[in-house]
Coordinates of C-alpha atoms and ligand atoms in Angstrom, one line a residue:
M8 CA -83.9 -20.1 140.1
N9 CA -80.6 -20.2 142.2
T10 CA -80.8 -21.8 145.9
L11 CA -79.6 -19.3 148.7
K12 CA -76.8 -21.1 149.1
E13 CA -75.7 -20.8 145.3
K14 CA -76.4 -17.3 145.6
R15 CA -74.3 -16.7 148.7
D16 CA -71.6 -19.0 147.5
K17 CA -71.3 -16.5 144.3
A18 CA -71.3 -13.3 146.2
M19 CA -68.3 -14.9 148.3
M20 CA -66.6 -15.4 145.1
L21 CA -66.4 -11.4 144.4
G22 CA -65.5 -10.7 140.8
G23 CA -64.6 -14.3 139.9
E24 CA -61.9 -16.5 140.5
A25 CA -59.4 -15.2 137.6
A26 CA -59.8 -11.6 139.4
I27 CA -59.1 -13.0 143.0
D28 CA -56.0 -14.8 141.5
K29 CA -54.8 -11.6 139.7
R30 CA -54.6 -9.9 143.2
H31 CA -53.2 -12.8 144.9
A32 CA -50.4 -13.0 142.2
K33 CA -49.8 -9.3 143.3
G34 CA -49.1 -10.0 146.8
L35 CA -52.7 -8.3 147.8
L36 CA -55.6 -9.7 150.0
T37 CA -59.2 -9.5 148.8
A38 CA -61.5 -7.5 150.3
R39 CA -63.0 -10.4 152.4
E40 CA -59.8 -11.3 153.5
R41 CA -59.2 -8.2 154.8
I42 CA -62.2 -8.1 157.0
E43 CA -61.4 -11.9 158.3
L44 CA -57.9 -10.4 159.5
L45 CA -59.4 -7.4 161.1
V46 CA -62.4 -8.7 163.0
D47 CA -62.9 -11.0 166.0
K48 CA -63.2 -14.6 164.6
G49 CA -66.4 -15.5 163.3
S50 CA -67.9 -12.1 164.2
F51 CA -68.6 -10.6 161.0
H52 CA -72.2 -10.0 160.2
E53 CA -72.7 -9.1 156.6
L54 CA -75.3 -6.9 155.0
D55 CA -76.5 -6.0 151.7
M56 CA -74.8 -9.1 149.9
F57 CA -77.0 -9.3 147.0
V58 CA -77.0 -5.6 146.4
Q59 CA -76.1 -5.0 142.3
S60 CA -75.5 -2.0 140.2
L61 CA -78.7 -0.2 139.5
S62 CA -77.4 0.6 135.8
N63 CA -76.7 -3.0 135.4
D64 CA -78.4 -5.7 133.7
S65 CA -78.5 -9.4 134.9
S66 CA -75.8 -10.5 132.2
N67 CA -73.1 -7.7 133.4
E68 CA -73.3 -8.6 137.3
T69 CA -71.5 -6.2 140.1
P70 CA -71.6 -8.9 143.1
G71 CA -72.1 -6.7 146.1
D72 CA -71.5 -3.6 143.6
G73 CA -67.7 -3.4 144.7
V74 CA -68.1 -3.5 148.5
I75 CA -68.6 -5.5 151.4
T76 CA -70.6 -3.9 154.6
G77 CA -71.5 -5.2 157.8
T78 CA -71.1 -5.3 161.6
A79 CA -68.4 -7.1 163.5
K80 CA -66.4 -7.3 166.8
I81 CA -63.1 -6.3 167.2
C82 CA -61.6 -7.1 170.9
G83 CA -65.2 -7.6 172.0
H84 CA -66.1 -4.2 170.7
T85 CA -68.9 -3.8 168.2
V86 CA -67.6 -2.0 164.8
C87 CA -69.4 -1.3 161.5
L88 CA -67.2 -1.6 158.6
F89 CA -66.9 -1.3 154.9
S90 CA -64.1 -3.1 152.6
Q91 CA -64.2 -2.0 148.9
D92 CA -63.7 -4.8 146.7
F93 CA -61.1 -4.1 143.5
T94 CA -62.2 -7.3 141.7
V95 CA -65.4 -5.8 140.6
L96 CA -65.0 -2.8 138.3
G97 CA -61.8 -1.6 140.4
G98 CA -63.9 -1.0 143.2
S99 CA -65.1 2.3 141.8
L100 CA -68.1 3.8 143.3
G101 CA -71.4 3.7 141.9
I102 CA -75.1 4.7 143.7
S103 CA -75.5 1.4 144.8
H104 CA -72.1 1.1 146.2
A105 CA -72.0 4.4 147.9
H106 CA -75.7 3.6 149.4
K107 CA -74.1 0.7 150.9
I108 CA -71.7 2.7 152.9
T109 CA -73.9 5.5 153.6
K110 CA -76.2 2.6 155.2
V111 CA -73.4 1.3 157.6
Q112 CA -72.9 5.3 158.5
D113 CA -76.3 5.6 159.3
L114 CA -76.1 2.1 161.4
A115 CA -72.7 3.5 163.4
M116 CA -74.4 6.5 164.3
K117 CA -77.4 4.6 165.7
L118 CA -75.2 2.0 167.5
R119 CA -72.6 4.7 168.8
C120 CA -70.0 2.7 167.7
P121 CA -66.8 3.0 165.7
I122 CA -66.7 2.7 161.9
I123 CA -63.9 1.5 159.7
G124 CA -63.4 2.0 156.1
I125 CA -61.2 -0.2 153.9
N126 CA -60.5 2.0 150.9
D127 CA -59.5 0.1 147.7
S128 CA -61.1 1.9 144.5
G129 CA -60.7 3.3 141.0
G130 CA -62.6 6.3 142.5
A131 CA -66.3 7.6 141.1
R132 CA -67.6 4.7 138.5
I133 CA -67.2 6.6 135.3
Q134 CA -70.4 4.5 133.8
D135 CA -72.6 5.9 136.8
G136 CA -71.8 9.6 136.0
V137 CA -73.4 12.0 138.2
D138 CA -74.8 9.4 140.3
A139 CA -71.4 8.6 141.5
L140 CA -70.5 12.3 142.5
A141 CA -73.9 12.1 144.6
G142 CA -72.8 9.2 146.2
Y143 CA -69.7 10.6 147.4
G144 CA -71.5 14.0 148.6
E145 CA -73.8 11.6 150.7
I146 CA -70.8 9.7 152.2
F147 CA -68.5 13.1 152.6
F148 CA -72.0 14.5 154.4
K149 CA -72.3 11.6 156.8
N150 CA -68.7 11.5 157.5
T151 CA -68.9 15.2 158.7
Q152 CA -72.1 14.4 160.8
L153 CA -70.4 11.1 162.6
S154 CA -67.7 13.4 163.2
G155 CA -67.2 13.9 167.2
V156 CA -70.1 11.2 167.5
V157 CA -68.4 7.8 167.0
P158 CA -64.2 7.1 165.9
Q159 CA -63.9 6.8 162.1
I160 CA -61.0 5.1 160.9
S161 CA -59.8 4.6 157.3
V162 CA -57.6 1.9 156.1
I163 CA -56.0 2.8 152.6
L164 CA -55.1 -0.4 150.8
G165 CA -54.9 0.2 147.1
P166 CA -55.6 3.2 145.3
C167 CA -57.6 6.0 146.7
A168 CA -57.7 8.8 143.8
G169 CA -59.7 12.4 142.9
G170 CA -62.6 12.9 145.2
A171 CA -62.3 9.6 147.0
A172 CA -59.4 10.9 149.1
Y173 CA -61.8 13.4 150.8
S174 CA -63.8 10.7 152.9
P175 CA -60.7 9.1 154.6
A176 CA -59.4 12.9 154.9
L177 CA -62.8 13.5 157.0
T178 CA -62.4 10.7 159.3
D179 CA -60.4 10.9 162.5
F180 CA -57.3 8.2 161.8
V181 CA -56.0 6.9 158.4
F182 CA -54.0 4.0 158.2
M183 CA -51.5 3.6 155.1
V184 CA -49.1 1.0 153.8
D185 CA -45.8 1.3 152.5
G186 CA -45.7 0.3 148.7
I187 CA -49.7 -0.4 148.3
S188 CA -51.7 2.6 149.5
K189 CA -51.7 5.6 146.9
M190 CA -53.7 8.6 147.7
F191 CA -53.8 12.0 145.6
L192 CA -56.4 14.2 143.8
T193 CA -54.6 14.2 140.6
G194 CA -52.4 11.6 139.3
P195 CA -49.0 11.6 138.0
A196 CA -50.3 11.7 134.2
V197 CA -52.6 14.6 134.5
I198 CA -49.7 16.4 136.9
E199 CA -47.3 15.8 134.1
T200 CA -49.7 17.2 131.2
V201 CA -50.6 20.2 133.3
M202 CA -47.9 20.9 135.2
G203 CA -45.0 19.4 133.0
E204 CA -43.7 17.7 136.8
T205 CA -42.9 14.0 136.4
I206 CA -43.4 11.9 139.6
S207 CA -44.1 8.2 140.7
Q208 CA -47.3 7.3 142.1
E209 CA -45.5 6.2 145.1
E210 CA -43.6 9.6 145.8
L211 CA -46.7 11.6 145.1
G212 CA -49.2 9.7 147.4
G213 CA -47.8 6.7 149.0
A214 CA -47.7 5.8 152.7
K215 CA -44.2 7.5 153.7
V216 CA -45.1 10.8 152.0
H217 CA -48.5 11.0 153.9
A218 CA -47.3 10.1 157.0
E219 CA -44.2 12.1 157.1
K220 CA -44.9 15.1 155.0
A221 CA -48.4 15.6 154.1
G222 CA -49.6 14.5 157.6
T223 CA -52.9 12.8 156.2
A224 CA -51.8 9.3 157.4
H225 CA -51.7 8.9 161.3
F226 CA -50.4 5.3 161.0
F227 CA -47.8 3.7 158.7
A228 CA -47.5 -0.1 158.0
E229 CA -45.1 -2.2 156.3
S230 CA -48.0 -4.7 155.0
E231 CA -51.8 -5.0 155.0
K232 CA -51.6 -7.5 158.0
E233 CA -49.7 -5.2 160.3
A234 CA -52.3 -2.1 159.5
L235 CA -55.0 -4.3 160.1
E236 CA -53.5 -5.3 163.5
Q237 CA -52.7 -1.7 164.2
V238 CA -56.5 -0.9 163.7
R239 CA -57.3 -3.6 166.1
N240 CA -54.8 -1.9 168.7
L241 CA -56.7 1.3 168.4
I242 CA -60.1 0.1 168.8
D243 CA -59.0 -1.7 171.8
M244 CA -57.3 1.2 173.3
L245 CA -60.0 3.9 172.4
K246 CA -62.7 1.5 174.6
D247 CA -64.3 4.3 176.7
E248 CA -64.6 1.6 179.6
A249 CA -61.7 1.4 182.2
K250 CA -59.5 -1.4 182.1
P251 CA -58.5 -3.0 185.7
K252 CA -56.3 -1.0 187.5
P253 CA -52.8 -2.5 187.0
A254 CA -50.8 -4.3 189.4
K255 CA -48.1 -2.1 190.6
R256 CA -44.8 -1.8 188.8
S257 CA -41.6 0.0 189.8
H258 CA -41.8 3.4 187.9
K259 CA -38.3 5.0 187.4
S260 CA -38.1 8.6 188.7
I261 CA -38.3 10.7 185.8
D262 CA -35.3 13.0 186.7
E263 CA -33.1 10.0 185.6
I264 CA -34.4 10.6 182.1
I265 CA -34.5 14.4 182.0
P266 CA -30.9 15.7 181.8
K267 CA -30.2 18.5 184.1
D268 CA -28.8 20.8 181.2
G269 CA -31.6 22.5 179.3
K270 CA -29.7 22.0 176.1
M271 CA -29.2 18.3 176.3
P272 CA -31.8 16.3 174.4
Y273 CA -33.9 13.3 175.7
D274 CA -36.6 11.0 174.5
V275 CA -40.0 12.4 176.0
R276 CA -41.5 9.0 175.5
D277 CA -39.4 7.6 178.1
V278 CA -40.9 10.1 180.5
V279 CA -44.5 9.1 179.1
T280 CA -43.9 5.1 179.3
E281 CA -42.9 5.9 183.3
L282 CA -46.4 7.8 183.9
V283 CA -48.9 5.1 181.9
D284 CA -49.7 2.1 183.0
G285 CA -48.3 0.0 179.7
E286 CA -47.7 0.6 176.1
I287 CA -48.8 3.7 174.5
L288 CA -50.2 4.2 171.1
E289 CA -48.7 7.1 169.2
V290 CA -50.9 8.9 166.7
H291 CA -49.2 10.8 163.5
K292 CA -45.8 9.3 165.2
L293 CA -43.8 10.2 161.8
F294 CA -45.3 13.5 161.1
A295 CA -43.9 16.3 163.2
P296 CA -41.8 14.3 165.5
N297 CA -41.3 17.6 167.6
I298 CA -44.3 16.9 169.4
V299 CA -45.5 13.4 170.8
C300 CA -49.6 12.7 170.7
A301 CA -50.3 9.5 172.2
F302 CA -53.1 7.6 174.1
G303 CA -52.2 5.6 177.0
R304 CA -53.9 4.5 180.4
I305 CA -52.9 5.8 184.0
D306 CA -54.8 3.5 186.5
G307 CA -56.6 2.0 183.9
K308 CA -58.4 4.9 182.4
L309 CA -57.8 6.2 178.7
V310 CA -55.8 9.5 178.4
G311 CA -54.4 11.5 175.6
I312 CA -51.0 12.4 175.9
V313 CA -49.4 15.7 174.3
A314 CA -45.7 16.0 175.0
N315 CA -43.0 18.1 173.5
Q316 CA -40.0 16.2 172.0
P317 CA -36.6 17.9 173.1
Y318 CA -35.2 15.0 170.6
Y319 CA -36.5 16.9 167.5
L320 CA -35.9 20.6 167.1
A321 CA -35.4 20.8 170.6
G322 CA -39.3 20.5 170.8
A323 CA -40.0 23.8 169.2
L324 CA -43.2 24.3 167.5
D325 CA -43.9 24.7 164.1
A326 CA -46.9 24.5 161.6
D327 CA -47.2 20.8 161.4
A328 CA -46.5 20.4 165.4
A329 CA -49.5 22.8 165.7
D330 CA -51.8 21.0 163.3
K331 CA -51.0 17.7 164.8
C332 CA -51.6 19.0 168.5
S333 CA -54.5 20.8 167.7
R334 CA -56.4 17.9 165.9
F335 CA -55.7 15.5 168.8
V336 CA -56.8 17.8 171.3
R337 CA -59.7 18.4 169.6
Y338 CA -60.2 14.6 169.3
C339 CA -59.8 14.0 173.0
D340 CA -62.3 16.7 173.8
S341 CA -64.8 15.4 171.4
F342 CA -64.6 12.0 172.9
N343 CA -64.2 13.2 176.5
I344 CA -61.0 11.6 176.7
P345 CA -59.1 13.6 179.6
I346 CA -55.6 15.3 178.5
L347 CA -52.2 14.9 180.2
T348 CA -49.7 17.6 178.8
L349 CA -46.0 17.3 179.6
M350 CA -44.2 20.4 178.9
D351 CA -40.7 21.2 177.8
V352 CA -40.8 23.8 175.3
P353 CA -38.5 26.5 173.9
G354 CA -41.2 28.2 172.0
C355 CA -41.9 28.5 168.5
L356 CA -39.2 27.5 165.8
P357 CA -37.9 30.9 164.5
G358 CA -37.6 31.3 160.8
V359 CA -38.5 33.2 157.5
D360 CA -40.1 30.0 155.8
G361 CA -42.0 29.3 159.0
E362 CA -43.5 32.8 159.3
L363 CA -44.4 32.8 155.4
R364 CA -46.4 29.8 155.7
G365 CA -48.5 30.9 158.6
A366 CA -46.9 30.2 161.6
V367 CA -49.1 32.6 163.4
R368 CA -52.3 31.2 161.9
H369 CA -51.3 27.7 162.6
G370 CA -50.2 28.2 165.9
A371 CA -53.4 29.7 167.0
K372 CA -54.9 26.3 166.7
I373 CA -53.4 25.1 169.5
F374 CA -54.4 28.0 171.8
Y375 CA -58.0 27.4 170.4
A376 CA -58.1 23.6 171.0
Y377 CA -56.8 23.8 174.2
A378 CA -59.0 26.9 175.3
E379 CA -62.2 25.3 173.9
A380 CA -61.5 21.7 175.6
T381 CA -63.8 21.3 178.7
V382 CA -62.4 17.6 179.4
P383 CA -60.2 17.3 182.4
M384 CA -56.5 18.6 181.9
V385 CA -53.5 18.0 183.7
T386 CA -50.3 19.7 182.9
L387 CA -46.6 19.0 183.9
I388 CA -43.8 21.4 183.2
L389 CA -40.7 19.5 182.9
R390 CA -38.1 21.8 182.0
K391 CA -38.6 24.8 179.5
A392 CA -41.7 26.7 179.7
Y393 CA -40.9 29.5 177.4
G394 CA -43.4 32.3 176.0
G395 CA -46.0 31.4 173.8
G396 CA -45.5 27.8 174.2
Y397 CA -45.8 27.8 177.7
V398 CA -49.2 29.8 177.5
C399 CA -50.7 27.7 174.7
L400 CA -49.6 24.2 175.9
G401 CA -52.3 23.7 178.6
S402 CA -51.1 26.3 181.2
K403 CA -53.8 27.0 183.5
H404 CA -54.5 30.3 182.0
I405 CA -55.8 28.7 178.8
G406 CA -58.1 26.4 180.6
A407 CA -55.9 23.0 182.2
D408 CA -57.4 22.2 185.7
F409 CA -54.1 21.5 187.5
V410 CA -50.5 22.5 186.4
Y411 CA -47.7 21.3 188.2
A412 CA -44.1 21.9 187.7
L413 CA -40.7 20.1 188.3
P414 CA -38.3 21.9 190.3
S415 CA -36.1 21.9 187.0
A416 CA -38.9 23.8 185.4
E417 CA -38.1 27.3 183.9
I418 CA -40.9 29.3 183.3
A419 CA -40.1 32.6 181.2
V420 CA -40.7 34.7 178.4
M421 CA -37.8 33.1 176.4
G422 CA -34.5 31.6 177.3
P423 CA -32.1 33.1 180.0
E424 CA -29.5 33.5 177.3
S425 CA -31.8 35.7 175.1
A426 CA -33.6 37.3 178.0
A427 CA -30.1 38.5 179.3
S428 CA -28.8 39.6 176.0
V429 CA -32.0 41.7 175.7
I430 CA -32.8 43.2 178.9
Y431 CA -28.6 43.3 180.1
R432 CA -27.6 44.7 176.8
K433 CA -26.3 48.1 177.6
E434 CA -24.1 46.4 180.6
I435 CA -22.8 43.4 178.4
A436 CA -21.6 46.0 175.8
A437 CA -19.8 48.4 177.9
S438 CA -17.8 45.8 180.1
E439 CA -14.2 44.7 179.3
D440 CA -15.3 41.2 178.9
A441 CA -18.6 40.9 176.9
E442 CA -18.6 37.3 177.2
K443 CA -18.0 36.8 180.9
T444 CA -20.6 39.3 181.8
K445 CA -23.0 37.7 179.5
A446 CA -22.4 34.5 181.2
E447 CA -22.8 36.3 184.6
K448 CA -26.2 38.0 183.6
T449 CA -27.4 34.8 182.3
A450 CA -26.9 32.7 185.5
E451 CA -28.5 35.8 187.4
Y452 CA -31.5 35.8 185.1
R453 CA -31.8 32.2 185.4
K454 CA -31.8 32.2 189.5
E455 CA -34.0 35.1 189.6
Y456 CA -36.7 34.4 186.8
A457 CA -35.9 31.0 185.2
N458 CA -37.3 28.5 187.7
P459 CA -40.9 27.2 188.8
Y460 CA -41.3 29.6 191.8
V461 CA -42.1 32.9 190.5
A462 CA -45.3 31.3 188.7
A463 CA -46.1 29.6 191.9
A464 CA -45.7 32.4 193.9
K465 CA -48.4 34.3 192.1
G466 CA -50.6 30.9 191.7
Y467 CA -50.3 30.5 188.0
I468 CA -49.2 26.9 188.7
D469 CA -50.8 24.7 191.5
D470 CA -47.7 23.1 192.9
V471 CA -44.3 22.5 192.7
I472 CA -43.6 18.5 192.9
A473 CA -40.7 16.0 192.9
P474 CA -40.1 14.2 189.9
S475 CA -40.7 10.8 192.0
E476 CA -44.1 12.1 192.9
A477 CA -45.3 12.8 189.3
R478 CA -47.5 9.7 188.4
E479 CA -49.1 9.4 191.8
R480 CA -50.0 13.2 191.4
I481 CA -51.2 13.2 188.1
A482 CA -53.1 9.9 188.9
S483 CA -54.8 11.5 191.7
A484 CA -55.8 14.8 189.7
L485 CA -57.3 12.9 186.8
D486 CA -59.2 10.9 189.5
M487 CA -60.5 13.9 191.1
L488 CA -61.3 15.3 187.7
K489 CA -63.4 12.5 186.8
D490 CA -66.6 14.3 187.4
K491 CA -65.7 17.7 186.5
Q492 CA -68.6 19.9 185.2
S493 CA -67.8 22.2 182.4
Q494 CA -70.0 23.1 179.5
P495 CA -69.0 24.4 176.1
V496 CA -70.0 28.1 175.5
N497 CA -73.5 28.4 174.5
R498 CA -73.2 28.9 170.8
K499 CA -73.6 27.1 167.5
H500 CA -69.8 26.8 167.0
G501 CA -66.8 28.9 167.3
V502 CA -64.6 29.9 164.0
M503 CA -61.5 27.8 164.4
P504 CA -58.3 29.5 162.6
V505 CA -58.0 26.6 160.3
Ligands
HXC626 C1 -65.3 2.5 136.3 C2 -63.2 1.5 136.7 C3 -62.8 2.6 137.2 C4 -63.5 3.6 137.4 C5 -61.0 1.2 137.7 N1 -62.1 0.5 136.7 N2 -61.4 2.3 137.8 N3 -64.6 1.2 136.3 N4 -64.8 3.5 136.9 N5 -63.2 4.8 137.9 C6 -62.0 -0.8 136.4 C7 -61.0 -1.0 135.1 O1 -62.0 -0.4 134.0 C8 -60.8 -2.5 135.2 O2 -62.0 -2.9 134.6 C9 -60.9 -2.7 136.5 O3 -61.4 -1.6 137.0 C10 -59.4 -2.7 137.0 O4 -58.9 -1.7 136.7 P1 -57.4 -1.5 136.2 O5 -56.9 -0.3 135.5 O6 -57.4 -2.7 135.2 O7 -56.5 -1.9 137.2 P2 -54.9 -1.1 137.8 O8 -54.1 -1.3 136.4 O9 -54.6 -1.8 138.8 O10 -55.3 0.3 137.6 C11 -56.1 0.8 138.7 C12 -56.2 2.4 138.8 C13 -56.7 2.5 137.4 C14 -55.1 3.4 139.1 C15 -57.2 2.8 139.7 O11 -58.0 1.8 137.0 C16 -57.1 4.1 137.2 O12 -56.4 5.0 137.0 N6 -58.6 4.2 137.2 C17 -58.9 5.5 137.1 C18 -58.9 6.2 138.1 C19 -59.7 7.6 138.1 O13 -59.5 8.5 137.4 N7 -61.0 7.7 138.8 C20 -61.9 8.8 138.5 C21 -61.3 9.9 139.8 S1 -62.6 11.1 139.9 P3 -61.7 -4.4 133.7 O14 -63.1 -4.7 133.1 O15 -60.8 -4.3 132.4 O16 -61.1 -5.3 134.5 C22 -63.4 11.1 141.2 C23 -64.3 12.2 141.4 C24 -65.1 11.9 142.6 O17 -63.2 10.1 141.9 C25 -65.3 13.4 142.9 C26 -66.0 13.3 144.0 C27 -66.2 14.6 144.8

């Protein structure tokens, strides 16, 4: 009979020295090395170290059954975690493996702490047959139960194929690494056989594809180490306790950043940076860059920030921007994180392709997410606030608590050029110099309607404020709202236009 120490030493060796060497030769870390990099030194408390596959005999051992699980601290904050071990049957998911994961999911629910899954697996363990499918089903079920209760984080550090991809997709934040992460439902070989299309694993399900196009990945990293560091930053940012109020720093007035000419782009992240205490953490940074979603702190308190990005597509909304924004708003609302919206939106991106792909259906998600949110919501209109973009992105009408506008704000049904060419069409057509008349009518319209004072006169915005006052006013509004009482509608749940 082996001693406890011998048994532990054996478990620490995962699938054996040769398998570990093979990984290192490929430049990959083991499941245990990943945990070490992720958590505070010495804080990992392992569970179920001696679990083996139920379907194997002792001559064919599966140490830990291909997954390491336990609790740990990250920046002093308790987390539950699992890390799949590719050295044991390719990290494939058998029933014991699945039950180790569901056990830490249950623990995360009890401890009300974030759960982090490091995914590196060949998918359902073929030998375990339907047991493996049952295991996935149980994990997905618990992913859904945990949604909105504790933050769920997935780090993809290897293959994540077939049904295995659905668990990360059910979590809140997905991290992927260039050249290492591969996530798809059916791989290149099957696609070639069935569809006759040829594509590499990287092109089909690599980190760039998921971060930029598919939108499955919220964070992109160049290395495993960088991804794990990013996870630590996120956990630290999401801590619900307030950080100490920062020492006063000199903030640039935001009108130095926003060009007077409404057609000139600028990077809205420069505005955000002047409004928050320190660094922001962007979510979905590479996906739908026409809208920025980020976490930051104002006077030490966590806030979710949504901001149109005039640098990309002039900040116009499209289907991907709608998905990104509405998902972020719902995350913030679930976890009681106040929302600050910075509006500079020319409306929706016009186009046949967008309409046919469901621009209306996707756009409706933004209205729904804001309208259903009960957290404190403060909106600042920076420049353009046209049409549906104005209404959906945290207007007073859709549920925001305080809406402020800068003097440069233009709140209107559409831009002055388009509006003038519609309502003064006859005058322009009848004039001798159509271009001159159009310019005059556009200027007239801008003066008359495209300013914040028409909306202010009707009480649709709460105040017009100077750019130099913005940070102070936002901070004080959020402080005022900290005890806001607002209950969701009493019903089982609504039907979000997904
Ligand atoms: C059992 C598996 C396995 C699996 C890999 N292994 N995948 N064992 N079940 N699903 C084993 C291999 O036999 C091998 O064992 C070891 O893991 C390492 O695998 P390699 O193939 O040598 O590694 P590599 O060349 O790096 O290729 C990795 C891979 C490939 C791309 C992941 O193994 C692969 O294609 N696996 C099958 C993927 C798959 O189709 N999974 C099922 C998806 S369906 P030895 O003993 O030789 O070291 C699914 C349905 C779930 O998941 C539905 C839920 C709703």
